[in-house]
Coordinates of C-alpha atoms in Angstrom, one line a residue:
X1264 CA -59.8 4.0 141.0
X1265 CA -57.0 1.4 140.6
X1266 CA -57.9 -2.2 141.3
X1267 CA -56.1 -4.1 144.0
X1268 CA -57.0 -7.8 144.5
X1269 CA -58.0 -8.7 148.1
X1270 CA -55.9 -11.5 149.5
X1271 CA -57.6 -14.7 150.9
X1272 CA -58.4 -14.5 154.6
X1273 CA -57.7 -17.8 156.3
X1274 CA -60.9 -18.7 158.2
X1275 CA -61.1 -20.2 161.7
X1276 CA -59.6 -23.5 160.9
X1277 CA -61.7 -25.5 163.4
X1278 CA -65.0 -24.0 162.5
X1279 CA -64.4 -24.3 158.8
X1280 CA -63.2 -27.9 158.8
X1281 CA -66.4 -29.8 158.7
X1282 CA -64.6 -33.2 157.9
X1283 CA -62.4 -32.9 161.0
X1284 CA -65.3 -32.3 163.2
X1285 CA -67.3 -35.2 161.7
X1286 CA -64.5 -37.8 161.9
X1287 CA -63.7 -36.8 165.5
X1288 CA -67.4 -37.2 166.4
X1289 CA -67.3 -40.8 165.0
X1290 CA -64.0 -41.8 166.6
X1291 CA -64.0 -40.3 170.1
X1292 CA -66.3 -41.0 173.0
X1293 CA -68.9 -38.3 173.5
X1294 CA -67.5 -37.1 176.8
X1295 CA -64.0 -37.1 175.5
X1296 CA -64.8 -35.0 172.5
X1297 CA -66.8 -32.6 174.7
X1298 CA -63.7 -32.2 176.9
X1299 CA -61.2 -31.6 174.1
X1300 CA -63.5 -29.5 171.9
X1301 CA -62.8 -26.1 173.7
X1302 CA -59.1 -26.6 173.2
X1303 CA -59.6 -27.4 169.5
X1304 CA -61.9 -24.4 169.1
X1305 CA -59.3 -22.1 170.6
X1306 CA -56.5 -23.7 168.5
X1307 CA -58.6 -23.2 165.4
X1308 CA -58.7 -19.4 166.1
X1309 CA -55.0 -19.3 167.0
X1310 CA -54.0 -21.2 163.8
X1311 CA -55.7 -18.5 161.7
X1312 CA -54.2 -15.6 163.7
X1313 CA -51.4 -15.7 166.3
X1314 CA -49.7 -18.9 165.1
X1315 CA -50.2 -18.0 161.5
X1316 CA -48.3 -14.7 162.1
X1317 CA -45.6 -16.4 164.1
X1318 CA -45.1 -18.9 161.3
X1319 CA -44.8 -16.2 158.7
X1320 CA -42.2 -14.4 160.8
X1321 CA -40.2 -17.6 161.4
X1322 CA -40.1 -18.2 157.6
X1323 CA -38.8 -14.6 157.0
X1324 CA -36.2 -14.8 159.8
X1325 CA -34.3 -18.0 158.9
X1326 CA -31.7 -19.8 161.0
X1327 CA -28.1 -18.5 160.8
X1328 CA -24.9 -20.4 161.6
X1329 CA -22.4 -18.4 163.7
X1330 CA -19.2 -20.6 163.6
X1331 CA -17.0 -18.4 165.9
X1332 CA -17.5 -16.0 168.7
X1333 CA -16.1 -12.4 168.6
X1334 CA -12.7 -13.6 169.9
X1335 CA -12.2 -16.4 167.3
X1336 CA -13.2 -19.3 169.5
X1337 CA -15.2 -22.0 167.8
X1338 CA -18.8 -21.7 169.0
X1339 CA -21.1 -23.1 166.3
X1340 CA -24.1 -21.2 167.5
X1341 CA -27.3 -21.4 165.4
X1342 CA -29.4 -18.3 165.7
X1343 CA -33.1 -18.9 165.2
X1344 CA -36.1 -16.6 165.0
X1345 CA -37.8 -15.6 168.3
X1346 CA -41.0 -16.6 166.5
X1347 CA -39.5 -20.1 166.1
X1348 CA -38.9 -20.3 169.8
X1349 CA -42.5 -19.1 170.4
X1350 CA -43.8 -21.8 168.2
X1351 CA -41.9 -24.3 170.4
X1352 CA -43.6 -22.8 173.5
X1353 CA -47.0 -23.2 171.9
X1354 CA -46.6 -26.9 170.9
X1355 CA -45.4 -27.7 174.5
X1356 CA -48.4 -26.0 176.0
X1357 CA -50.7 -27.8 173.6
X1358 CA -49.1 -31.1 174.7
X1359 CA -48.3 -32.3 171.2
X1360 CA -45.7 -34.7 172.6
X1361 CA -47.3 -35.1 176.0
X1362 CA -50.7 -36.3 174.8
X1363 CA -49.7 -39.8 173.8
X1364 CA -47.9 -40.4 177.1
X1365 CA -49.9 -38.8 179.8
X1366 CA -53.0 -40.8 179.0
X1367 CA -53.8 -41.8 182.5
X1368 CA -54.1 -38.1 183.6
X1369 CA -56.1 -37.1 180.5
X1370 CA -58.2 -40.3 180.3
X1371 CA -57.5 -40.5 176.5
X1372 CA -55.9 -43.9 176.7
X1373 CA -56.3 -45.7 173.3
X1374 CA -57.8 -42.5 171.8
X1375 CA -54.7 -40.4 172.6
X1376 CA -53.2 -40.6 169.1
X1377 CA -56.5 -39.4 167.6
X1378 CA -56.6 -36.4 169.9
X1379 CA -52.9 -35.8 169.1
X1380 CA -53.7 -35.8 165.4
X1381 CA -56.6 -33.3 165.8
X1382 CA -54.2 -30.9 167.6
X1383 CA -51.5 -31.5 165.0
X1384 CA -54.0 -31.0 162.2
X1385 CA -54.7 -27.5 163.4
X1386 CA -51.3 -26.5 164.7
X1387 CA -49.1 -28.0 162.0
X1388 CA -49.9 -25.8 159.0
X1389 CA -49.4 -22.7 161.1
X1390 CA -46.1 -23.9 162.7
X1391 CA -43.5 -23.1 160.0
X1392 CA -42.8 -26.9 160.1
X1393 CA -42.1 -27.0 163.9
X1394 CA -44.0 -30.2 163.6
X1395 CA -40.6 -31.8 162.5
X1396 CA -39.0 -31.4 165.9
X1397 CA -42.3 -32.5 167.4
X1398 CA -42.2 -35.7 165.3
X1399 CA -38.6 -36.6 166.3
X1400 CA -39.3 -35.8 170.0
X1401 CA -42.3 -38.0 170.0
X1402 CA -40.3 -40.8 168.3
X1403 CA -37.4 -40.4 170.8
X1404 CA -39.8 -40.7 173.7
X1405 CA -41.2 -43.9 172.2
X1406 CA -37.8 -45.5 171.6
X1407 CA -36.5 -44.6 175.1
X1408 CA -39.6 -46.0 176.8
X1409 CA -39.3 -49.2 174.8
X1410 CA -35.5 -49.7 175.0
X1411 CA -33.5 -47.4 177.3
X1412 CA -32.2 -48.4 180.7
X1413 CA -34.3 -47.0 183.5
X1414 CA -32.0 -44.1 184.6
X1415 CA -31.7 -42.7 181.0
X1416 CA -35.4 -43.3 180.4
X1417 CA -36.6 -41.6 183.5
X1418 CA -34.3 -38.6 183.2
X1419 CA -35.0 -37.8 179.5
X1420 CA -38.5 -39.0 178.7
X1421 CA -40.0 -36.7 181.4
X1422 CA -38.4 -33.7 179.6
X1423 CA -39.4 -34.9 176.1
X1424 CA -43.1 -35.2 177.2
X1425 CA -43.2 -32.1 179.5
X1426 CA -45.9 -29.5 179.2
X1427 CA -43.6 -26.8 180.8
X1428 CA -42.0 -24.7 178.1
X1429 CA -39.0 -23.9 180.5
X1430 CA -38.4 -27.6 181.1
X1431 CA -39.4 -29.3 177.9
X1432 CA -36.8 -30.8 175.6
X1433 CA -36.9 -31.5 171.9
X1434 CA -35.0 -34.3 170.1
X1435 CA -33.4 -34.7 166.7
X1436 CA -32.4 -37.7 164.6
X1437 CA -28.8 -38.1 163.4
X1438 CA -29.0 -41.1 161.0
X1439 CA -28.3 -39.9 157.5
X1440 CA -24.7 -40.1 156.3
X1441 CA -22.9 -39.6 153.0
X1442 CA -22.3 -43.3 152.5
X1443 CA -25.8 -44.6 153.2
X1444 CA -28.8 -42.2 153.0
X1445 CA -31.7 -44.6 153.4
X1446 CA -29.3 -47.5 153.5
X1447 CA -28.3 -47.3 157.2
X1448 CA -26.3 -50.5 156.9
X1449 CA -23.5 -48.4 155.4
X1450 CA -23.3 -46.1 158.5
X1451 CA -19.7 -45.1 159.0
X1452 CA -19.8 -43.3 162.4
X1453 CA -17.8 -45.2 164.9
X1454 CA -18.6 -45.6 168.6
X1455 CA -15.6 -46.0 171.0
X1456 CA -15.8 -47.1 174.6
X1457 CA -13.3 -45.5 177.0
X1458 CA -11.6 -47.1 179.9
X1459 CA -14.3 -45.8 182.2
X1460 CA -17.0 -47.4 180.2
X1461 CA -18.3 -44.2 178.6
X1462 CA -19.0 -44.0 174.8
X1463 CA -18.0 -41.3 172.3
X1464 CA -19.0 -41.0 168.7
X1465 CA -16.7 -40.2 165.7
X1466 CA -17.9 -39.4 162.2
X1467 CA -20.0 -37.2 160.0
X1468 CA -23.7 -36.9 159.9
X1469 CA -24.7 -35.4 156.5
X1470 CA -28.3 -34.3 157.4
X1471 CA -29.5 -33.6 160.9
X1472 CA -32.9 -31.9 161.3
X1473 CA -33.7 -29.6 164.1
X1474 CA -30.1 -29.3 165.0
X1475 CA -30.8 -27.0 167.9
X1476 CA -32.6 -29.8 169.8
X1477 CA -31.6 -30.7 173.3
X1478 CA -30.7 -34.3 172.3
X1479 CA -30.7 -36.7 169.3
X1480 CA -30.9 -40.3 168.5
X1481 CA -27.9 -41.5 166.5
X1482 CA -26.7 -44.7 164.9
X1483 CA -23.1 -45.7 165.2
X1484 CA -21.0 -48.8 164.8
X1485 CA -19.1 -49.9 167.9
X1486 CA -15.4 -50.5 167.2
X1487 CA -14.9 -54.1 166.2
X1488 CA -18.6 -54.7 165.4
X1489 CA -19.6 -56.6 162.3
X1490 CA -20.4 -54.7 159.1
X1491 CA -23.9 -54.1 157.8
X1492 CA -27.0 -53.2 159.8
X1493 CA -26.5 -55.9 162.4
X1494 CA -23.4 -54.3 163.8
X1495 CA -25.0 -50.9 164.5
X1496 CA -26.0 -49.6 167.9
X1497 CA -28.3 -46.8 168.9
X1498 CA -27.1 -43.9 171.1
X1499 CA -28.6 -40.7 172.6
X1500 CA -26.4 -37.7 172.2
X1501 CA -27.2 -34.7 174.4
X1502 CA -26.3 -31.1 173.5
X1503 CA -25.2 -30.5 177.1
X1504 CA -22.8 -33.1 178.3
X1505 CA -24.7 -34.6 181.4
X1506 CA -21.3 -35.3 183.1
X1507 CA -20.0 -31.7 183.0
X1508 CA -22.9 -29.4 182.2
X1509 CA -20.9 -28.0 179.3
X1510 CA -22.2 -27.7 175.7
X1511 CA -20.8 -30.2 173.2
X1512 CA -21.6 -27.9 170.3
X1513 CA -18.5 -26.2 168.9
X1514 CA -16.3 -28.8 170.8
X1515 CA -17.0 -32.5 170.3
X1516 CA -19.9 -31.6 167.9
X1517 CA -19.0 -29.2 165.1
X1518 CA -21.4 -27.7 162.7
X1519 CA -19.9 -27.8 159.2
X1520 CA -22.7 -25.9 157.6
X1521 CA -26.5 -25.3 157.6
X1522 CA -28.2 -27.1 154.7
X1523 CA -29.6 -24.8 151.9
X1524 CA -32.9 -26.6 151.4
X1525 CA -35.7 -26.2 148.9
X1526 CA -38.2 -25.8 151.8
X1527 CA -38.6 -26.2 155.5
X1528 CA -36.2 -23.2 155.7
X1529 CA -37.3 -22.0 159.1
X1530 CA -36.0 -25.2 160.7
X1531 CA -32.3 -25.5 161.2
X1532 CA -30.8 -28.5 159.4
X1533 CA -27.1 -29.1 159.5
X1534 CA -24.1 -31.2 158.5
X1535 CA -22.2 -32.3 161.6
X1536 CA -18.8 -33.7 162.5
X1537 CA -18.8 -35.8 165.7
X1538 CA -15.3 -35.7 167.2
X1539 CA -15.6 -37.6 170.5
X1540 CA -19.2 -36.6 171.3
X1541 CA -20.3 -38.2 174.5
X1542 CA -23.3 -40.5 173.9
X1543 CA -25.3 -42.9 176.0
X1544 CA -26.3 -46.3 174.6
X1545 CA -30.0 -46.9 174.3
X1546 CA -30.2 -50.2 176.0
X1547 CA -27.6 -52.9 175.2
X1548 CA -25.1 -52.0 172.4
X1549 CA -26.7 -54.2 169.8
X1550 CA -29.8 -54.4 167.5
X1551 CA -29.7 -50.6 166.8
X1552 CA -31.6 -50.8 163.6
X1553 CA -34.3 -53.0 165.2
X1554 CA -34.7 -50.4 167.9
X1555 CA -35.4 -47.6 165.5
X1556 CA -38.3 -49.5 163.9
X1557 CA -40.6 -48.0 166.6
X1558 CA -39.1 -44.6 165.9
X1559 CA -39.9 -44.9 162.2
X1560 CA -43.5 -45.9 162.9
X1561 CA -44.0 -42.6 164.8
X1562 CA -42.1 -40.3 162.5
X1563 CA -43.9 -41.8 159.4
X1564 CA -47.2 -41.2 161.2
X1565 CA -46.2 -37.6 161.9
X1566 CA -45.2 -37.3 158.2
X1567 CA -48.7 -38.3 157.2
X1568 CA -50.3 -36.0 159.7
X1569 CA -48.2 -33.2 158.2
X1570 CA -49.3 -34.1 154.7
X1571 CA -53.0 -34.3 155.7
X1572 CA -52.9 -31.0 157.6
X1573 CA -51.0 -29.3 154.8
X1574 CA -53.5 -30.5 152.2
X1575 CA -56.4 -29.1 154.1
X1576 CA -54.6 -25.8 154.5
X1577 CA -54.0 -25.6 150.8
X1578 CA -57.7 -26.2 150.1
X1579 CA -58.8 -23.7 152.8
X1580 CA -56.6 -21.0 151.1
X1581 CA -57.8 -21.8 147.6
X1582 CA -61.4 -21.8 148.7
X1583 CA -61.0 -18.5 150.6
X1584 CA -59.4 -16.9 147.4
X1585 CA -62.2 -18.2 145.2
X1586 CA -64.6 -16.2 147.3
X1587 CA -62.9 -12.9 146.7
X1588 CA -61.4 -13.3 143.2
X1589 CA -63.6 -12.6 140.1
X1590 CA -63.1 -13.7 136.5
X1591 CA -65.5 -13.2 133.6
X1592 CA -67.8 -11.3 135.9
X1593 CA -68.2 -14.0 138.5
X1594 CA -66.5 -15.1 141.6
X1595 CA -64.2 -18.1 141.0
X1596 CA -66.3 -20.2 143.4
X1597 CA -69.3 -19.7 141.2
X1598 CA -67.6 -21.0 138.1
X1599 CA -68.4 -24.7 137.5
X1600 CA -64.9 -25.7 136.4
X1601 CA -63.2 -24.0 139.3
X1602 CA -65.8 -25.5 141.7
X1603 CA -65.0 -28.9 140.2
X1604 CA -61.3 -28.4 140.8
X1605 CA -61.8 -27.2 144.4
X1606 CA -64.1 -30.1 145.2
X1607 CA -61.6 -32.6 143.9
X1608 CA -58.9 -31.0 146.2
X1609 CA -61.3 -31.1 149.1
X1610 CA -62.1 -34.8 148.6
X1611 CA -58.4 -35.7 148.4
X1612 CA -57.6 -33.7 151.6
X1613 CA -60.4 -35.5 153.5
X1614 CA -59.2 -38.9 152.1
X1615 CA -55.7 -38.2 153.5
X1616 CA -57.2 -37.3 156.9
X1617 CA -59.4 -40.4 156.9
X1618 CA -56.4 -42.7 156.2
X1619 CA -54.1 -41.0 158.6
X1620 CA -56.6 -40.9 161.5
X1621 CA -57.2 -44.6 161.0
X1622 CA -53.4 -45.1 161.6
X1623 CA -53.7 -42.9 164.7
X1624 CA -56.5 -45.0 166.0
X1625 CA -54.5 -48.2 165.5
X1626 CA -51.3 -46.9 167.0
X1627 CA -53.2 -45.7 170.1
X1628 CA -54.7 -49.2 170.5
X1629 CA -51.3 -50.9 170.0
X1630 CA -49.6 -48.6 172.5
X1631 CA -52.3 -49.3 175.1
X1632 CA -52.5 -53.1 174.6
X1633 CA -56.0 -53.1 173.2
X1634 CA -55.1 -53.9 169.6
X1635 CA -55.8 -57.4 168.3
X1636 CA -53.1 -59.4 166.5
X1637 CA -54.9 -58.6 163.3
X1638 CA -55.0 -54.9 164.0
X1639 CA -51.2 -54.9 164.7
X1640 CA -50.6 -56.7 161.4
X1641 CA -52.8 -54.3 159.6
X1642 CA -50.9 -51.4 161.2
X1643 CA -47.6 -52.8 160.0
X1644 CA -48.8 -52.7 156.4
X1645 CA -50.7 -49.4 156.8
X1646 CA -47.8 -47.2 158.1
X1647 CA -45.6 -47.4 154.9
X1648 CA -48.7 -47.2 152.7
X1649 CA -50.1 -44.2 154.5
X1650 CA -46.9 -42.3 154.6
X1651 CA -46.1 -42.8 150.9
X1652 CA -49.6 -42.1 149.6
X1653 CA -50.2 -39.0 151.7
X1654 CA -46.7 -37.7 150.9
X1655 CA -47.3 -38.0 147.1
X1656 CA -50.8 -36.5 147.3
X1657 CA -49.6 -33.6 149.4
X1658 CA -47.2 -32.4 146.7
X1659 CA -49.9 -32.8 144.0
X1660 CA -52.4 -30.9 146.0
X1661 CA -50.0 -28.1 146.9
X1662 CA -49.2 -27.6 143.2
X1663 CA -52.9 -27.5 142.5
X1664 CA -53.5 -25.0 145.3
X1665 CA -50.8 -22.6 143.8
X1666 CA -52.4 -22.9 140.4
X1667 CA -55.8 -21.9 141.9
X1668 CA -54.2 -18.5 142.6
X1669 CA -52.8 -18.0 139.1
X1670 CA -49.7 -15.9 139.0
X1671 CA -50.1 -14.9 142.6
X1672 CA -49.4 -18.5 143.5
X1673 CA -45.9 -18.1 142.0
X1674 CA -45.0 -15.0 143.9
X1675 CA -42.9 -15.5 147.1
X1676 CA -44.2 -12.6 149.1
X1677 CA -47.8 -14.0 148.9
X1678 CA -46.5 -16.8 151.1
X1679 CA -48.1 -19.3 148.8
X1680 CA -45.0 -21.0 147.3
X1681 CA -44.2 -22.2 150.8
X1682 CA -47.1 -24.7 150.4
X1683 CA -45.3 -26.4 147.6
X1684 CA -41.7 -26.1 148.9
X1685 CA -42.6 -27.4 152.3
X1686 CA -44.7 -30.2 150.9
X1687 CA -41.9 -31.6 148.7
X1688 CA -40.0 -33.0 151.6
X1689 CA -43.0 -35.2 152.6
X1690 CA -42.3 -38.0 150.0
X1691 CA -38.6 -37.9 151.0
X1692 CA -38.4 -37.7 154.8
X1693 CA -38.5 -41.0 156.7
X1694 CA -38.3 -43.1 153.5
X1695 CA -39.0 -42.3 149.9
X1696 CA -41.9 -43.8 148.0
X1697 CA -39.7 -46.6 146.6
X1698 CA -38.2 -47.3 150.0
X1699 CA -41.6 -47.6 151.6
X1700 CA -43.0 -49.7 148.8
X1701 CA -40.2 -52.2 149.3
X1702 CA -40.8 -52.0 153.1
X1703 CA -44.4 -53.1 152.4
X1704 CA -43.1 -56.0 150.3
X1705 CA -40.8 -57.1 153.1
X1706 CA -43.7 -56.9 155.6
X1707 CA -45.9 -58.9 153.3
X1708 CA -43.5 -61.6 152.5
X1709 CA -41.8 -62.0 155.9
X1710 CA -44.6 -61.2 158.2
X1711 CA -47.7 -62.0 156.1
X1712 CA -49.4 -58.8 157.0
X1713 CA -51.6 -58.4 153.9
X1714 CA -54.3 -60.9 154.7
X1715 CA -55.1 -59.0 157.9
X1716 CA -55.3 -55.7 156.1
X1717 CA -57.5 -57.2 153.4
X1718 CA -59.8 -58.5 156.1
X1719 CA -59.8 -55.2 157.8
X1720 CA -60.7 -53.5 154.5
X1721 CA -63.6 -55.9 154.0
X1722 CA -64.8 -55.1 157.6
X1723 CA -64.8 -51.4 156.7
X1724 CA -66.9 -52.2 153.7
X1725 CA -69.2 -54.4 155.8
X1726 CA -70.0 -51.3 157.9
X1727 CA -70.9 -49.4 154.8
X1728 CA -73.6 -51.8 153.5
X1729 CA -76.2 -49.2 152.7
X1730 CA -78.1 -48.6 149.4
X1731 CA -76.6 -45.1 148.8
X1732 CA -73.1 -46.6 148.8
X1733 CA -73.8 -49.9 147.1
X1734 CA -72.0 -49.1 143.8
X1735 CA -69.0 -47.6 145.6
X1736 CA -68.7 -50.6 147.9
X1737 CA -68.9 -52.9 144.8
X1738 CA -66.0 -51.1 143.1
X1739 CA -63.8 -51.1 146.2
X1740 CA -64.5 -54.8 146.8
X1741 CA -63.6 -55.5 143.2
X1742 CA -60.3 -53.7 143.6
X1743 CA -59.6 -55.5 146.8
X1744 CA -60.0 -58.8 145.0
X1745 CA -57.6 -57.7 142.3
X1746 CA -55.0 -56.7 144.8
X1747 CA -55.4 -60.0 146.7
X1748 CA -54.9 -61.9 143.4
X1749 CA -51.9 -59.8 142.5
X1750 CA -50.3 -60.4 145.9
X1751 CA -51.0 -64.2 145.8
X1752 CA -49.1 -64.3 142.5
X1753 CA -45.9 -62.9 143.9
X1754 CA -44.6 -66.3 145.0
X1755 CA -44.5 -67.5 141.4
X1756 CA -43.3 -64.3 139.8
X1757 CA -39.8 -63.1 139.1
X1758 CA -38.4 -61.1 142.1
X1759 CA -37.4 -58.2 139.9
X1760 CA -40.9 -58.0 138.4
X1761 CA -42.5 -58.0 141.8
X1762 CA -40.2 -55.2 143.0
X1763 CA -40.7 -53.2 139.9
X1764 CA -44.5 -53.2 140.4
X1765 CA -44.5 -52.4 144.2
X1766 CA -44.9 -48.7 143.9
X1767 CA -48.1 -49.1 141.8
X1768 CA -49.3 -51.9 144.1
X1769 CA -48.8 -49.8 147.3
X1770 CA -50.6 -46.8 145.9
X1771 CA -53.5 -48.9 144.7
X1772 CA -53.7 -50.6 148.1
X1773 CA -53.7 -47.2 149.8
X1774 CA -56.4 -45.9 147.5
X1775 CA -58.6 -48.9 148.0
X1776 CA -58.3 -48.9 151.8
X1777 CA -58.9 -45.1 151.9
X1778 CA -62.0 -45.6 149.8
X1779 CA -63.3 -48.2 152.3
X1780 CA -62.7 -45.8 155.2
X1781 CA -64.6 -43.0 153.4
X1782 CA -67.5 -45.4 152.7
X1783 CA -67.5 -46.5 156.4
X1784 CA -67.6 -42.9 157.5
X1785 CA -70.3 -42.0 155.0
X1786 CA -72.5 -44.9 156.3
X1787 CA -72.1 -43.6 159.8
X1788 CA -73.2 -40.1 158.9
X1789 CA -76.2 -41.4 157.0
X1790 CA -77.3 -43.6 159.9
X1791 CA -76.6 -41.2 162.7
X1792 CA -77.4 -37.8 161.1
X1793 CA -79.2 -38.6 157.8
X1794 CA -76.4 -36.5 156.2
X1795 CA -75.2 -37.4 152.8
X1796 CA -72.2 -35.1 152.5
X1797 CA -69.7 -37.8 153.4
X1798 CA -71.5 -40.2 150.9
X1799 CA -70.9 -37.6 148.1
X1800 CA -67.2 -37.5 149.1
X1801 CA -66.9 -41.3 149.2
X1802 CA -68.6 -41.8 145.8
X1803 CA -66.5 -39.0 144.3
X1804 CA -63.2 -40.6 145.6
X1805 CA -64.1 -44.0 144.4
X1806 CA -65.1 -42.8 140.9
X1807 CA -62.0 -40.6 140.5
X1808 CA -59.4 -42.9 142.1
X1809 CA -60.7 -46.5 141.5
X1810 CA -63.1 -46.5 138.6
X1811 CA -62.1 -46.4 134.9
X1812 CA -61.9 -43.2 132.9
X1813 CA -65.3 -43.9 131.2
X1814 CA -67.0 -44.0 134.6
X1815 CA -65.6 -40.6 135.5
X1816 CA -66.2 -38.7 132.2
X1817 CA -69.1 -36.6 133.4
X1818 CA -68.8 -34.8 136.7
X1819 CA -72.0 -33.5 138.3
X1820 CA -71.6 -29.8 138.9
X1821 CA -74.3 -29.8 141.6
X1822 CA -72.6 -32.7 143.4
X1823 CA -69.2 -30.9 143.2
X1824 CA -70.8 -27.7 144.6
X1825 CA -72.4 -29.6 147.5
X1826 CA -69.1 -31.3 148.4
X1827 CA -67.3 -28.0 148.4
X1828 CA -69.9 -25.8 150.2
X1829 CA -70.8 -28.4 152.8
X1830 CA -67.2 -29.4 153.6
X1831 CA -66.2 -25.8 154.3
X1832 CA -68.2 -23.8 156.8
X1833 CA -68.4 -20.4 155.3
X1834 CA -67.4 -17.3 157.3
X1835 CA -70.1 -14.9 158.2
X1836 CA -70.9 -12.6 155.3
X1837 CA -69.7 -14.9 152.6

């Protein structure tokens, strides 16, 4: 009989994800978790079945640009897969954009972002990157609530946060131009005000994600405004002109081409020419860049959620394959070196979740007025650090996941290369690693946010003061002291030297803070459940990410096997 390798079967992603369940138990009130658990349980099943199949179909049936209709008229239609539309319907019903804003009805309040992250964690990896439109829609709602005039705010936010698939809108972002890229101060799009007071936009947007969205936030420079970022204004552009009910696409908004991207191919991304597109200012026509800071906080948080969820999916698939693939007469999962590799991946995925869910918790508190000044300062430092660290780690883990499949990981019709191609955007979207490192430096020097974050790190370690974690706590505290010393030396150092070292500093800071969070969670599990699984994870992360090579020269196979087996609930019959 010829041999055919059995493919991995994705397990129920709620049941199998032990770390997700543990962290939610620690972070959410008992009654709240009991209320949301059935939805998460159902979503875990859907993510492994219905949504997973829809995502595969959306990846196969990619967007197509139809520039003209049958009679030669410019139409600029973008045809998308019915599966892509169905994935939109699912995210609306799940309330991925509603949860942070209907907190009075749900009772989630300051915990709303944690609930949102749990939903995103399960939906995202089975969404064919529909989480990108979700991110921009969430961010648009935040910006409009914070800055828009009441009529615009009330008309649009209700649609952006709707749970009705027939009424819900999505939003895009039209910021990137040929001249600027990350440097929005070079934005060349011009905003012109007509005699009747209405505004139109004129220029080219080089990269617009989710181009089929109902609306988009766009930066433009009002005619006569000063150069640089201070002269920019923020506008909302709607696909359907609210004055006439006619589509602007193919008329005042022309699609030059769809972008041929490395990944995220199921999501339409286009290059646009704006030729008199009607737009509504978001608040006064000034301080546009300042207004998008809140938007960036949300989209960078979403980027980190995408990285965390994607990392867990990569581990889930690699573990599932290790249970059905044999080599040298044994299953891969029973081979010590492969177990070691999978355990390391599992630890990194949990670390990304722990860091991102901390940001979720702090954003929720900030949005509901319960965050202290110190927590808000910590959040200012954490958002760029979390985005850059999880983005880089997601690419590394996706590459490791493909390698765990051997040659099958390199074959397109296994679906596995998607993990790596879709992960590669995560260090690029919403600010590259270098851009975010310099953002951290600005926040540290202008707003003095690091002392609050260092104090917060110490508080996490204070909650982990147990014998089983003593050595890990000591190592994290020592790294914190080194980071504090390095930051204190910036004022006397050459500016170029400080900037050149910021990527390394930001990554070290992210590792140290993450380690403290893992220690805090481990201490909770020990105290509440007498369960040392999280302690094994924390110690492993500290030794591998913070300790020297000599301290990490001899992994313990029994410990690695325990981390792996206890972090992934096995399907029946495994």
